C-alpha cells in the first residue's frame, strides 16, 4: 500500500520531504484510517466532514480551528503536543498564524476539504492525501 514497506518512519524526515502547505502526506495506515502529516500556514477553508470525525495533533507550532457551533463560532487554539477532534458534521476552518506541522487521523479517502466547503483558495490542496516520497535511508 502506497509503497510503504513496514519500516519505521521518522516524522521529522517525512516533514522534511515536502514543502507544500495544506497538502497532507499519508505516513501510514491503521486499519482503514490514514495517519497523515501536513505543513500548514495561513487559512484553510470552511468545510464539513458529514460522516467522520477528524483528529488533529500539533507536531510543531500552533494551530487554530474555528468551529461553527449552534451557539456561534468558537475557535480552539492548539499548541505543540495538543490533540483535538472535530466531530463529524461540525463545520470548521483550520488556521495557522505561522508555519506549523500537524498530524491528522481520519478514514482513508477522506477529502481534505470535506463533503461541503467554501470556495477553495489556491493555497489549499484538494486531496485525499499524497503518498509519502521519502529518500532512502542512509545505510547504517
Ligand atoms: Ni476537516
mmCIF file with all atom_site columns, C-alpha atoms and ligand atoms in Angstrom:
data_model
loop_
_atom_site.group_PDB
_atom_site.id
_atom_site.type_symbol
_atom_site.label_atom_id
_atom_site.label_alt_id
_atom_site.label_comp_id
_atom_site.label_asym_id
_atom_site.label_entity_id
_atom_site.label_seq_id
_atom_site.pdbx_PDB_ins_code
_atom_site.Cartn_x
_atom_site.Cartn_y
_atom_site.Cartn_z
_atom_site.occupancy
_atom_site.B_iso_or_equiv
_atom_site.pdbx_formal_charge
_atom_site.auth_seq_id
_atom_site.auth_comp_id
_atom_site.auth_asym_id
_atom_site.auth_atom_id
_atom_site.pdbx_PDB_model_num
ATOM   1   C  CA  . UNK A 1 1   ? 0.000   0.000  0.000  1.00 0.00 ? 1   UNK A CA  1
ATOM   2   C  CA  . UNK A 1 2   ? 1.455   3.305  -1.152 1.00 0.00 ? 2   UNK A CA  1
ATOM   3   C  CA  . UNK A 1 3   ? 4.876   1.715  -1.321 1.00 0.00 ? 3   UNK A CA  1
ATOM   4   C  CA  . UNK A 1 4   ? 5.025   1.508  2.449  1.00 0.00 ? 4   UNK A CA  1
ATOM   5   C  CA  . UNK A 1 5   ? 7.460   -1.222 3.351  1.00 0.00 ? 5   UNK A CA  1
ATOM   6   C  CA  . UNK A 1 6   ? 6.651   -1.652 7.011  1.00 0.00 ? 6   UNK A CA  1
ATOM   7   C  CA  . UNK A 1 7   ? 9.700   0.175  8.232  1.00 0.00 ? 7   UNK A CA  1
ATOM   8   C  CA  . UNK A 1 8   ? 9.755   2.837  10.922 1.00 0.00 ? 8   UNK A CA  1
ATOM   9   C  CA  . UNK A 1 9   ? 9.172   6.355  9.609  1.00 0.00 ? 9   UNK A CA  1
ATOM   10  C  CA  . UNK A 1 10  ? 10.630  9.377  11.353 1.00 0.00 ? 10  UNK A CA  1
ATOM   11  C  CA  . UNK A 1 11  ? 8.062   12.159 11.232 1.00 0.00 ? 11  UNK A CA  1
ATOM   12  C  CA  . UNK A 1 12  ? 10.905  14.692 11.005 1.00 0.00 ? 12  UNK A CA  1
ATOM   13  C  CA  . UNK A 1 13  ? 12.043  13.029 7.785  1.00 0.00 ? 13  UNK A CA  1
ATOM   14  C  CA  . UNK A 1 14  ? 8.512   12.798 6.480  1.00 0.00 ? 14  UNK A CA  1
ATOM   15  C  CA  . UNK A 1 15  ? 8.005   16.523 7.053  1.00 0.00 ? 15  UNK A CA  1
ATOM   16  C  CA  . UNK A 1 16  ? 11.373  17.367 5.522  1.00 0.00 ? 16  UNK A CA  1
ATOM   17  C  CA  . UNK A 1 17  ? 10.426  15.559 2.295  1.00 0.00 ? 17  UNK A CA  1
ATOM   18  C  CA  . UNK A 1 18  ? 7.947   18.211 1.092  1.00 0.00 ? 18  UNK A CA  1
ATOM   19  C  CA  . UNK A 1 19  ? 7.272   21.933 1.321  1.00 0.00 ? 19  UNK A CA  1
ATOM   20  C  CA  . UNK A 1 20  ? 3.674   22.472 0.251  1.00 0.00 ? 20  UNK A CA  1
ATOM   21  C  CA  . UNK A 1 21  ? 1.254   23.738 2.868  1.00 0.00 ? 21  UNK A CA  1
ATOM   22  C  CA  . UNK A 1 22  ? -2.243  22.305 3.355  1.00 0.00 ? 22  UNK A CA  1
ATOM   23  C  CA  . UNK A 1 23  ? -1.192  19.274 1.291  1.00 0.00 ? 23  UNK A CA  1
ATOM   24  C  CA  . UNK A 1 24  ? -1.188  16.228 3.571  1.00 0.00 ? 24  UNK A CA  1
ATOM   25  C  CA  . UNK A 1 25  ? 1.075   13.208 3.103  1.00 0.00 ? 25  UNK A CA  1
ATOM   26  C  CA  . UNK A 1 26  ? -0.028  9.726  4.161  1.00 0.00 ? 26  UNK A CA  1
ATOM   27  C  CA  . UNK A 1 27  ? 2.604   8.392  6.548  1.00 0.00 ? 27  UNK A CA  1
ATOM   28  C  CA  . UNK A 1 28  ? 0.974   5.058  7.333  1.00 0.00 ? 28  UNK A CA  1
ATOM   29  C  CA  . UNK A 1 29  ? -2.387  3.388  7.710  1.00 0.00 ? 29  UNK A CA  1
ATOM   30  C  CA  . UNK A 1 30  ? -4.118  1.899  10.716 1.00 0.00 ? 30  UNK A CA  1
ATOM   31  C  CA  . UNK A 1 31  ? -6.908  -0.440 9.633  1.00 0.00 ? 31  UNK A CA  1
ATOM   32  C  CA  . UNK A 1 32  ? -8.902  1.803  7.293  1.00 0.00 ? 32  UNK A CA  1
ATOM   33  C  CA  . UNK A 1 33  ? -7.547  5.061  8.694  1.00 0.00 ? 33  UNK A CA  1
ATOM   34  C  CA  . UNK A 1 34  ? -4.775  7.253  7.320  1.00 0.00 ? 34  UNK A CA  1
ATOM   35  C  CA  . UNK A 1 35  ? -2.151  8.813  9.512  1.00 0.00 ? 35  UNK A CA  1
ATOM   36  C  CA  . UNK A 1 36  ? -1.325  11.998 7.604  1.00 0.00 ? 36  UNK A CA  1
ATOM   37  C  CA  . UNK A 1 37  ? 1.114   14.812 8.242  1.00 0.00 ? 37  UNK A CA  1
ATOM   38  C  CA  . UNK A 1 38  ? 0.808   18.301 6.836  1.00 0.00 ? 38  UNK A CA  1
ATOM   39  C  CA  . UNK A 1 39  ? 2.576   21.610 6.902  1.00 0.00 ? 39  UNK A CA  1
ATOM   40  C  CA  . UNK A 1 40  ? 0.131   24.423 7.467  1.00 0.00 ? 40  UNK A CA  1
ATOM   41  C  CA  . UNK A 1 41  ? 0.256   28.205 7.255  1.00 0.00 ? 41  UNK A CA  1
ATOM   42  C  CA  . UNK A 1 42  ? -2.469  30.800 6.854  1.00 0.00 ? 42  UNK A CA  1
ATOM   43  C  CA  . UNK A 1 43  ? -6.100  29.916 6.344  1.00 0.00 ? 43  UNK A CA  1
ATOM   44  C  CA  . UNK A 1 44  ? -7.630  26.652 5.229  1.00 0.00 ? 44  UNK A CA  1
ATOM   45  C  CA  . UNK A 1 45  ? -11.273 26.767 4.145  1.00 0.00 ? 45  UNK A CA  1
ATOM   46  C  CA  . UNK A 1 46  ? -14.606 26.350 5.920  1.00 0.00 ? 46  UNK A CA  1
ATOM   47  C  CA  . UNK A 1 47  ? -15.698 22.758 5.338  1.00 0.00 ? 47  UNK A CA  1
ATOM   48  C  CA  . UNK A 1 48  ? -17.637 19.836 6.774  1.00 0.00 ? 48  UNK A CA  1
ATOM   49  C  CA  . UNK A 1 49  ? -16.993 16.113 7.008  1.00 0.00 ? 49  UNK A CA  1
ATOM   50  C  CA  . UNK A 1 50  ? -20.519 14.805 7.197  1.00 0.00 ? 50  UNK A CA  1
ATOM   51  C  CA  . UNK A 1 51  ? -19.635 11.225 8.091  1.00 0.00 ? 51  UNK A CA  1
ATOM   52  C  CA  . UNK A 1 52  ? -16.396 11.248 10.023 1.00 0.00 ? 52  UNK A CA  1
ATOM   53  C  CA  . UNK A 1 53  ? -14.648 12.860 12.948 1.00 0.00 ? 53  UNK A CA  1
ATOM   54  C  CA  . UNK A 1 54  ? -11.210 14.353 12.251 1.00 0.00 ? 54  UNK A CA  1
ATOM   55  C  CA  . UNK A 1 55  ? -8.321  14.059 14.699 1.00 0.00 ? 55  UNK A CA  1
ATOM   56  C  CA  . UNK A 1 56  ? -5.571  16.687 14.937 1.00 0.00 ? 56  UNK A CA  1
ATOM   57  C  CA  . UNK A 1 57  ? -2.223  16.543 16.741 1.00 0.00 ? 57  UNK A CA  1
ATOM   58  C  CA  . UNK A 1 58  ? 0.056   19.576 16.573 1.00 0.00 ? 58  UNK A CA  1
ATOM   59  C  CA  . UNK A 1 59  ? 3.638   18.467 15.954 1.00 0.00 ? 59  UNK A CA  1
ATOM   60  C  CA  . UNK A 1 60  ? 5.150   21.937 15.774 1.00 0.00 ? 60  UNK A CA  1
ATOM   61  C  CA  . UNK A 1 61  ? 3.872   25.487 16.079 1.00 0.00 ? 61  UNK A CA  1
ATOM   62  C  CA  . UNK A 1 62  ? 0.281   26.441 16.748 1.00 0.00 ? 62  UNK A CA  1
ATOM   63  C  CA  . UNK A 1 63  ? -2.972  25.546 15.031 1.00 0.00 ? 63  UNK A CA  1
ATOM   64  C  CA  . UNK A 1 64  ? -6.273  27.307 15.489 1.00 0.00 ? 64  UNK A CA  1
ATOM   65  C  CA  . UNK A 1 65  ? -9.528  25.707 14.419 1.00 0.00 ? 65  UNK A CA  1
ATOM   66  C  CA  . UNK A 1 66  ? -12.671 27.774 14.030 1.00 0.00 ? 66  UNK A CA  1
ATOM   67  C  CA  . UNK A 1 67  ? -15.807 25.718 14.698 1.00 0.00 ? 67  UNK A CA  1
ATOM   68  C  CA  . UNK A 1 68  ? -19.288 26.771 13.630 1.00 0.00 ? 68  UNK A CA  1
ATOM   69  C  CA  . UNK A 1 69  ? -21.394 25.570 16.538 1.00 0.00 ? 69  UNK A CA  1
ATOM   70  C  CA  . UNK A 1 70  ? -25.071 26.104 17.352 1.00 0.00 ? 70  UNK A CA  1
ATOM   71  C  CA  . UNK A 1 71  ? -24.127 28.894 19.777 1.00 0.00 ? 71  UNK A CA  1
ATOM   72  C  CA  . UNK A 1 72  ? -21.867 30.595 17.211 1.00 0.00 ? 72  UNK A CA  1
ATOM   73  C  CA  . UNK A 1 73  ? -18.293 30.417 16.010 1.00 0.00 ? 73  UNK A CA  1
ATOM   74  C  CA  . UNK A 1 74  ? -15.773 29.182 18.567 1.00 0.00 ? 74  UNK A CA  1
ATOM   75  C  CA  . UNK A 1 75  ? -12.036 28.983 17.944 1.00 0.00 ? 75  UNK A CA  1
ATOM   76  C  CA  . UNK A 1 76  ? -9.842  26.447 19.685 1.00 0.00 ? 76  UNK A CA  1
ATOM   77  C  CA  . UNK A 1 77  ? -6.102  27.062 19.890 1.00 0.00 ? 77  UNK A CA  1
ATOM   78  C  CA  . UNK A 1 78  ? -3.827  24.040 19.866 1.00 0.00 ? 78  UNK A CA  1
ATOM   79  C  CA  . UNK A 1 79  ? -0.220  24.300 20.969 1.00 0.00 ? 79  UNK A CA  1
ATOM   80  C  CA  . UNK A 1 80  ? 2.525   21.834 20.108 1.00 0.00 ? 80  UNK A CA  1
ATOM   81  C  CA  . UNK A 1 81  ? 1.584   18.477 21.590 1.00 0.00 ? 81  UNK A CA  1
ATOM   82  C  CA  . UNK A 1 82  ? -2.126  19.260 21.827 1.00 0.00 ? 82  UNK A CA  1
ATOM   83  C  CA  . UNK A 1 83  ? -4.740  16.971 20.321 1.00 0.00 ? 83  UNK A CA  1
ATOM   84  C  CA  . UNK A 1 84  ? -8.279  17.811 19.264 1.00 0.00 ? 84  UNK A CA  1
ATOM   85  C  CA  . UNK A 1 85  ? -11.081 16.001 17.478 1.00 0.00 ? 85  UNK A CA  1
ATOM   86  C  CA  . UNK A 1 86  ? -13.513 17.851 15.235 1.00 0.00 ? 86  UNK A CA  1
ATOM   87  C  CA  . UNK A 1 87  ? -16.801 15.997 15.486 1.00 0.00 ? 87  UNK A CA  1
ATOM   88  C  CA  . UNK A 1 88  ? -18.485 14.854 12.307 1.00 0.00 ? 88  UNK A CA  1
ATOM   89  C  CA  . UNK A 1 89  ? -20.920 17.356 10.876 1.00 0.00 ? 89  UNK A CA  1
ATOM   90  C  CA  . UNK A 1 90  ? -19.260 20.364 12.523 1.00 0.00 ? 90  UNK A CA  1
ATOM   91  C  CA  . UNK A 1 91  ? -18.179 22.999 10.018 1.00 0.00 ? 91  UNK A CA  1
ATOM   92  C  CA  . UNK A 1 92  ? -14.600 24.012 10.696 1.00 0.00 ? 92  UNK A CA  1
ATOM   93  C  CA  . UNK A 1 93  ? -11.747 26.102 9.330  1.00 0.00 ? 93  UNK A CA  1
ATOM   94  C  CA  . UNK A 1 94  ? -8.156  25.472 10.433 1.00 0.00 ? 94  UNK A CA  1
ATOM   95  C  CA  . UNK A 1 95  ? -5.776  28.425 10.560 1.00 0.00 ? 95  UNK A CA  1
ATOM   96  C  CA  . UNK A 1 96  ? -2.091  28.686 11.393 1.00 0.00 ? 96  UNK A CA  1
ATOM   97  C  CA  . UNK A 1 97  ? -0.685  32.160 12.115 1.00 0.00 ? 97  UNK A CA  1
ATOM   98  C  CA  . UNK A 1 98  ? 2.825   30.961 11.225 1.00 0.00 ? 98  UNK A CA  1
ATOM   99  C  CA  . UNK A 1 99  ? 4.179   27.799 9.629  1.00 0.00 ? 99  UNK A CA  1
ATOM   100 C  CA  . UNK A 1 100 ? 3.254   24.757 11.705 1.00 0.00 ? 100 UNK A CA  1
ATOM   101 C  CA  . UNK A 1 101 ? 3.145   20.981 11.340 1.00 0.00 ? 101 UNK A CA  1
ATOM   102 C  CA  . UNK A 1 102 ? 0.231   18.722 12.204 1.00 0.00 ? 102 UNK A CA  1
ATOM   103 C  CA  . UNK A 1 103 ? -0.708  15.058 12.219 1.00 0.00 ? 103 UNK A CA  1
ATOM   104 C  CA  . UNK A 1 104 ? -4.184  14.001 11.132 1.00 0.00 ? 104 UNK A CA  1
ATOM   105 C  CA  . UNK A 1 105 ? -6.056  10.776 11.685 1.00 0.00 ? 105 UNK A CA  1
ATOM   106 C  CA  . UNK A 1 106 ? -9.072  10.130 9.500  1.00 0.00 ? 106 UNK A CA  1
ATOM   107 C  CA  . UNK A 1 107 ? -10.569 7.399  7.334  1.00 0.00 ? 107 UNK A CA  1
ATOM   108 C  CA  . UNK A 1 108 ? -8.668  6.691  4.114  1.00 0.00 ? 108 UNK A CA  1
ATOM   109 C  CA  . UNK A 1 109 ? -10.296 8.528  1.253  1.00 0.00 ? 109 UNK A CA  1
ATOM   110 C  CA  . UNK A 1 110 ? -11.390 11.478 3.369  1.00 0.00 ? 110 UNK A CA  1
ATOM   111 C  CA  . UNK A 1 111 ? -11.108 14.622 1.261  1.00 0.00 ? 111 UNK A CA  1
ATOM   112 C  CA  . UNK A 1 112 ? -9.065  17.455 2.775  1.00 0.00 ? 112 UNK A CA  1
ATOM   113 C  CA  . UNK A 1 113 ? -11.851 19.936 2.085  1.00 0.00 ? 113 UNK A CA  1
ATOM   114 C  CA  . UNK A 1 114 ? -14.671 17.704 3.275  1.00 0.00 ? 114 UNK A CA  1
ATOM   115 C  CA  . UNK A 1 115 ? -18.003 16.969 1.645  1.00 0.00 ? 115 UNK A CA  1
ATOM   116 C  CA  . UNK A 1 116 ? -19.090 20.602 1.549  1.00 0.00 ? 116 UNK A CA  1
ATOM   117 C  CA  . UNK A 1 117 ? -16.867 23.654 1.515  1.00 0.00 ? 117 UNK A CA  1
ATOM   118 C  CA  . UNK A 1 118 ? -16.496 27.314 0.685  1.00 0.00 ? 118 UNK A CA  1
ATOM   119 C  CA  . UNK A 1 119 ? -14.614 28.451 -2.405 1.00 0.00 ? 119 UNK A CA  1
ATOM   120 C  CA  . UNK A 1 120 ? -11.142 26.937 -2.251 1.00 0.00 ? 120 UNK A CA  1
ATOM   121 C  CA  . UNK A 1 121 ? -8.149  29.294 -2.318 1.00 0.00 ? 121 UNK A CA  1
ATOM   122 C  CA  . UNK A 1 122 ? -5.068  28.446 -4.404 1.00 0.00 ? 122 UNK A CA  1
ATOM   123 C  CA  . UNK A 1 123 ? -3.140  27.794 -1.216 1.00 0.00 ? 123 UNK A CA  1
ATOM   124 C  CA  . UNK A 1 124 ? -5.303  24.798 -0.267 1.00 0.00 ? 124 UNK A CA  1
ATOM   125 C  CA  . UNK A 1 125 ? -4.799  21.400 -1.889 1.00 0.00 ? 125 UNK A CA  1
ATOM   126 C  CA  . UNK A 1 126 ? -7.892  19.281 -2.557 1.00 0.00 ? 126 UNK A CA  1
ATOM   127 C  CA  . UNK A 1 127 ? -6.641  15.781 -1.846 1.00 0.00 ? 127 UNK A CA  1
ATOM   128 C  CA  . UNK A 1 128 ? -7.241  12.523 -0.050 1.00 0.00 ? 128 UNK A CA  1
ATOM   129 C  CA  . UNK A 1 129 ? -3.567  12.637 0.959  1.00 0.00 ? 129 UNK A CA  1
ATOM   130 C  CA  . UNK A 1 130 ? -0.498  12.173 -1.176 1.00 0.00 ? 130 UNK A CA  1
ATOM   131 C  CA  . UNK A 1 131 ? 1.828   9.203  -0.812 1.00 0.00 ? 131 UNK A CA  1
ATOM   132 C  CA  . UNK A 1 132 ? 4.956   9.973  1.101  1.00 0.00 ? 132 UNK A CA  1
ATOM   133 C  CA  . UNK A 1 133 ? 8.025   10.108 -1.119 1.00 0.00 ? 133 UNK A CA  1
ATOM   134 C  CA  . UNK A 1 134 ? 10.925  9.518  1.199  1.00 0.00 ? 134 UNK A CA  1
ATOM   135 C  CA  . UNK A 1 135 ? 14.524  9.294  0.045  1.00 0.00 ? 135 UNK A CA  1
ATOM   136 C  CA  . UNK A 1 136 ? 16.150  6.021  1.024  1.00 0.00 ? 136 UNK A CA  1
ATOM   137 C  CA  . UNK A 1 137 ? 17.621  5.992  4.464  1.00 0.00 ? 137 UNK A CA  1
ATOM   138 C  CA  . UNK A 1 138 ? 21.367  6.243  4.633  1.00 0.00 ? 138 UNK A CA  1
ATOM   139 C  CA  . UNK A 1 139 ? 22.982  2.867  5.010  1.00 0.00 ? 139 UNK A CA  1
ATOM   140 C  CA  . UNK A 1 140 ? 23.821  2.128  8.615  1.00 0.00 ? 140 UNK A CA  1
HETATM 141 NI NI1 . LIG B 2 .   ? -11.508 18.945 8.071  1.00 0.00 ? 1   LIG B NI1 1
#
